[in-house]
Amino acid sequence: MQLTVWTYEGPPHIGAMRIATAMKGLHYVLHAPQGDTYADLLFTMIERRDARPPVTYTTFQAQDLGRDTAEIFKNAVAQAYERFQPQAMIVGASCTAELIQDDPGGLAKALALPIPVIPLELPAYQKKENWGASETFYRLVRALAGQPVERAPREGRRPVCNVLGPTALGFRHRDDIVEIRKLLDALGIDVNVVAPMGATPADLGRLGAAAFNVVLYPEIARAAAQYLEKTFKQPFTDIVPIGVKATERFVEAVAALAGVDPAPVLAGAPSRLPWYSRSVDSTYLTGKRVFIFGDATHALAAARIAATELAFKVVGIGTYSREFARELRAEAAEHGIEALITDDYLDVEAAIQAAAPELVLGTQMERHIAKRLGVPCAVISAPIHVQDFPARHSPQMGFEGANVLFDTWVHPLMMGLEEHLLGMFREDPEFHDGAAPSHLTRHGSTAIPSPLRRGEEVGVVPPAATEPSGTTPILIAPWAPDAEKELKKIPFFVRGKARANTERFARERQLPLITLETLYDAKAHFGR
């Protein structure tokens, strides 16, 4: 067990809550101690939902541990049924309640409720949130999808599919569904059921009527799709349509499953990303170093888009989704690097600093890390914060999603260049922070001397720094003021690399101070 201030995934019962909250007519009874209701805030505060999750907590207290906690659970199940009248219920235990071993499934079965009650076994000390969501959706599909049905011949009718994977608290899942529905409709394909988002238990009973399945988020829906393939003979595609090329492959794969022609849809692909990435304004971004970290679905997609559609250089890729480590390692090998498989944000921070990227694509945590390191960042994956659930339509998938990605990834670099230009002229007598407006200066106003920042003194050399917490401390030589000033003239998107190379140069030569000459010598050394 490790004490930490950040976790990329919650325990598996949070994944179960994501499924229950996404669906309608389903209720989750969670055997949990008082205080575990904090999870509601993930949906009401961060996702900005207008209703709390459909979850009933037993909220037993310490004083109840010497009594019959099983009776508390049975009462909670019975009361939840009477109050909410759901079509189906799922029951399980939180990580704390798991230690009591009250067997929620067996206790709920003993009540003999007139609705399906699906027990969940979510080992909180071995598995995490995405696995919990996947297992919950799989159990629901297995319990509610019913028996195989004989599908009628398709003559004269449009092909029909299911769309699987979107959940509550998912990164842009709501908007992705809109784009995927548009693509499928343009191909002449009808959607039978979207699940779990927006589906009822009764809808899951209709899954077998579709000819095939579309898996948008493999972490969530691949296990359920594999079950449907085996039971209902429904093939599926799990090509994730993020980026122009992946969307084209997705359209071709879906068209092949449906027996339709993809050409009209591909011919009218509306994404502006290919043109923008080749335009004069974007060519200076070619070869920019990018570090990627997130869930497997979005990290893999981001690496392929960065390398093949935006001409970036992928210098780091990683995920906290250990179940998809093999896929990440294979993708990393394509870029000549090693994948980072970890759920420790300190390892991620150390890897980002070592890679010296010019852009970070990651989660909410990487946003904080990049800010500390002075590197532009765009969020591409959960876990995310409230600003990543925008009121506007902002998909990641499909051709419109590619437009959104281009703006989200490229604009931080372009705006950073503008900031660099402002920084270059900040010391200029006419443009420094304390200078009066130029139209006032003409009328005799005098400029105010630029104030020192807090903690600065004229002629004082900054103290030596060390590497970030979580890594072995390495002493870094201090920078002379003139060298630091010269460093600021280097464009922001290579400044981090220049600083790291110069400090490495000084460290290898055991120099006590990084001077202007040291900066130039390091530049010449690494430029060979």
Coordinates of N, CA, C and O in Angstrom, one line a residue, residues 31-91:
H31 N -22.8 -1.9 -0.3 CA -22.5 -2.2 1.1 C -21.2 -1.4 1.4 O -20.1 -1.7 0.9
A32 N -21.3 -0.3 2.2 CA -20.2 0.6 2.3 C -20.3 1.3 3.7 O -21.4 1.6 4.2
P33 N -19.2 1.7 4.3 CA -19.2 2.4 5.6 C -19.6 3.9 5.4 O -19.6 4.4 4.3
Q34 N -20.0 4.5 6.5 CA -20.3 5.9 6.4 C -19.1 6.7 5.9 O -18.0 6.5 6.3
G35 N -19.3 7.6 5.0 CA -18.2 8.4 4.4 C -17.9 8.0 3.0 O -17.4 8.8 2.2
D36 N -18.3 6.8 2.5 CA -18.1 6.4 1.1 C -19.0 7.1 0.1 O -18.8 7.0 -1.1
T37 N -19.9 7.9 0.6 CA -20.8 8.7 -0.4 C -20.0 9.8 -1.1 O -20.6 10.5 -1.9
Y38 N -18.8 10.0 -0.7 CA -17.9 11.0 -1.4 C -18.0 10.8 -2.9 O -17.8 11.7 -3.7
A39 N -18.2 9.5 -3.4 CA -18.2 9.2 -4.8 C -19.2 10.0 -5.6 O -19.1 10.2 -6.8
D40 N -20.3 10.3 -4.9 CA -21.4 11.1 -5.6 C -20.8 12.4 -6.2 O -21.3 12.8 -7.3
L41 N -19.8 13.0 -5.6 CA -19.3 14.3 -6.0 C -18.6 14.1 -7.4 O -18.6 15.1 -8.1
L42 N -18.1 13.0 -7.7 CA -17.5 12.8 -9.0 C -18.5 13.1 -10.1 O -18.1 13.6 -11.2
F43 N -19.7 12.7 -9.9 CA -20.7 12.9 -10.9 C -21.5 14.2 -10.9 O -21.8 14.8 -11.9
T44 N -21.8 14.6 -9.7 CA -22.6 15.9 -9.5 C -21.7 17.1 -9.6 O -22.2 18.1 -10.2
M45 N -20.5 17.1 -9.1 CA -19.6 18.2 -9.2 C -18.7 18.3 -10.4 O -18.6 19.3 -11.1
I46 N -18.1 17.1 -10.7 CA -17.1 17.1 -11.8 C -17.8 16.9 -13.1 O -17.5 17.7 -14.1
E47 N -18.7 16.0 -13.2 CA -19.4 15.8 -14.5 C -20.6 16.7 -14.6 O -21.1 16.9 -15.7
R48 N -21.0 17.4 -13.6 CA -22.1 18.4 -13.6 C -23.4 17.7 -14.0 O -24.2 18.3 -14.7
R49 N -23.7 16.5 -13.4 CA -25.0 15.9 -13.7 C -26.0 16.6 -12.8 O -25.7 17.1 -11.7
D50 N -27.3 16.6 -13.3 CA -28.3 17.3 -12.6 C -29.0 16.4 -11.5 O -30.0 16.7 -10.9
A51 N -28.5 15.1 -11.4 CA -29.1 14.2 -10.4 C -28.0 13.4 -9.8 O -27.0 13.1 -10.5
R52 N -28.1 13.0 -8.6 CA -27.1 12.1 -8.0 C -27.2 10.7 -8.5 O -28.2 10.3 -9.1
P53 N -26.1 9.9 -8.4 CA -26.1 8.6 -9.0 C -27.2 7.7 -8.3 O -27.5 7.9 -7.2
P54 N -27.7 6.7 -9.1 CA -28.7 5.8 -8.5 C -28.1 4.7 -7.6 O -28.1 3.5 -7.9
V55 N -27.6 5.2 -6.5 CA -26.8 4.3 -5.6 C -27.4 4.5 -4.2 O -27.6 5.6 -3.7
T56 N -27.6 3.4 -3.5 CA -28.0 3.4 -2.1 C -26.8 2.8 -1.3 O -26.4 1.7 -1.6
Y57 N -26.4 3.5 -0.3 CA -25.3 3.1 0.5 C -25.8 2.5 1.8 O -26.8 3.1 2.4
T58 N -25.2 1.5 2.4 CA -25.7 1.0 3.7 C -25.2 1.9 4.8 O -25.8 2.0 5.8
T59 N -24.1 2.6 4.6 CA -23.5 3.5 5.5 C -23.4 3.0 6.9 O -23.8 3.7 7.9
F60 N -22.9 1.8 7.1 CA -22.7 1.3 8.5 C -21.6 2.1 9.2 O -20.7 2.6 8.5
Q61 N -21.7 2.1 10.5 CA -20.7 2.9 11.3 C -19.8 1.9 12.1 O -20.1 0.7 12.1
A62 N -18.8 2.4 12.7 CA -17.9 1.6 13.5 C -18.7 0.8 14.6 O -18.4 -0.4 14.8
Q63 N -19.7 1.4 15.2 CA -20.4 0.8 16.3 C -21.3 -0.4 15.8 O -21.7 -1.3 16.5
D64 N -21.5 -0.4 14.4 CA -22.3 -1.5 13.8 C -21.5 -2.8 13.6 O -22.1 -3.8 13.4
L65 N -20.2 -2.6 13.7 CA -19.3 -3.8 13.3 C -19.5 -4.9 14.3 O -19.2 -6.1 14.0
G66 N -19.9 -4.6 15.6 CA -20.1 -5.6 16.6 C -21.5 -6.2 16.5 O -21.9 -7.1 17.3
R67 N -22.4 -5.7 15.5 CA -23.7 -6.2 15.4 C -23.9 -6.9 14.1 O -23.0 -7.5 13.5
D68 N -25.1 -6.9 13.6 CA -25.4 -7.7 12.4 C -25.4 -6.7 11.2 O -26.5 -6.2 10.8
T69 N -24.3 -6.6 10.5 CA -24.2 -5.7 9.3 C -24.9 -6.3 8.2 O -25.4 -5.6 7.3
A70 N -25.1 -7.6 8.2 CA -25.8 -8.3 7.1 C -27.3 -7.8 7.1 O -27.9 -7.6 6.0
E71 N -27.9 -7.7 8.3 CA -29.2 -7.2 8.4 C -29.4 -5.8 7.9 O -30.4 -5.4 7.2
I72 N -28.4 -5.0 8.1 CA -28.4 -3.6 7.6 C -28.4 -3.6 6.1 O -29.2 -2.8 5.5
F73 N -27.6 -4.5 5.5 CA -27.6 -4.6 4.0 C -29.0 -5.0 3.5 O -29.5 -4.4 2.5
K74 N -29.6 -6.1 4.0 CA -30.8 -6.5 3.6 C -31.9 -5.5 3.7 O -32.8 -5.3 2.8
N75 N -31.9 -4.7 4.7 CA -32.9 -3.6 4.9 C -32.7 -2.6 3.8 O -33.6 -2.0 3.3
A76 N -31.4 -2.3 3.5 CA -31.1 -1.3 2.5 C -31.6 -1.7 1.1 O -32.1 -0.9 0.3
V77 N -31.4 -3.0 0.8 CA -31.9 -3.5 -0.5 C -33.4 -3.4 -0.6 O -34.0 -2.9 -1.6
A78 N -34.1 -3.9 0.4 CA -35.5 -3.8 0.4 C -36.1 -2.4 0.3 O -37.0 -2.2 -0.4
Q79 N -35.5 -1.5 1.1 CA -36.0 -0.1 1.0 C -35.7 0.5 -0.3 O -36.5 1.3 -0.8
A80 N -34.5 0.2 -0.9 CA -34.2 0.8 -2.2 C -35.2 0.3 -3.3 O -35.6 1.1 -4.2
Y81 N -35.6 -1.0 -3.2 CA -36.5 -1.5 -4.2 C -37.9 -0.8 -4.0 O -38.5 -0.4 -5.0
E82 N -38.3 -0.7 -2.8 CA -39.6 0.0 -2.5 C -39.6 1.4 -3.0 O -40.6 1.9 -3.5
R83 N -38.5 2.1 -2.8 CA -38.5 3.6 -3.0 C -38.3 3.8 -4.5 O -39.0 4.7 -5.1
F84 N -37.4 3.1 -5.2 CA -37.1 3.5 -6.6 C -37.7 2.6 -7.6 O -37.8 3.0 -8.8
Q85 N -38.2 1.5 -7.3 CA -38.9 0.6 -8.2 C -38.1 0.4 -9.5 O -38.6 0.6 -10.6
P86 N -36.8 0.0 -9.4 CA -36.0 -0.2 -10.6 C -36.4 -1.4 -11.4 O -37.1 -2.3 -10.9
Q87 N -36.0 -1.5 -12.7 CA -36.2 -2.6 -13.5 C -35.2 -3.8 -13.1 O -35.5 -5.0 -13.3
A88 N -34.0 -3.4 -12.6 CA -33.1 -4.4 -12.1 C -32.1 -3.7 -11.1 O -32.1 -2.5 -11.0
M89 N -31.4 -4.5 -10.3 CA -30.5 -4.0 -9.3 C -29.2 -4.7 -9.4 O -29.1 -5.9 -9.8
I90 N -28.1 -4.0 -9.1 CA -26.8 -4.6 -8.9 C -26.5 -4.4 -7.4 O -26.8 -3.4 -6.8
V91 N -25.8 -5.4 -6.8 CA -25.4 -5.3 -5.4 C -23.9 -5.7 -5.3 O -23.4 -6.5 -6.0

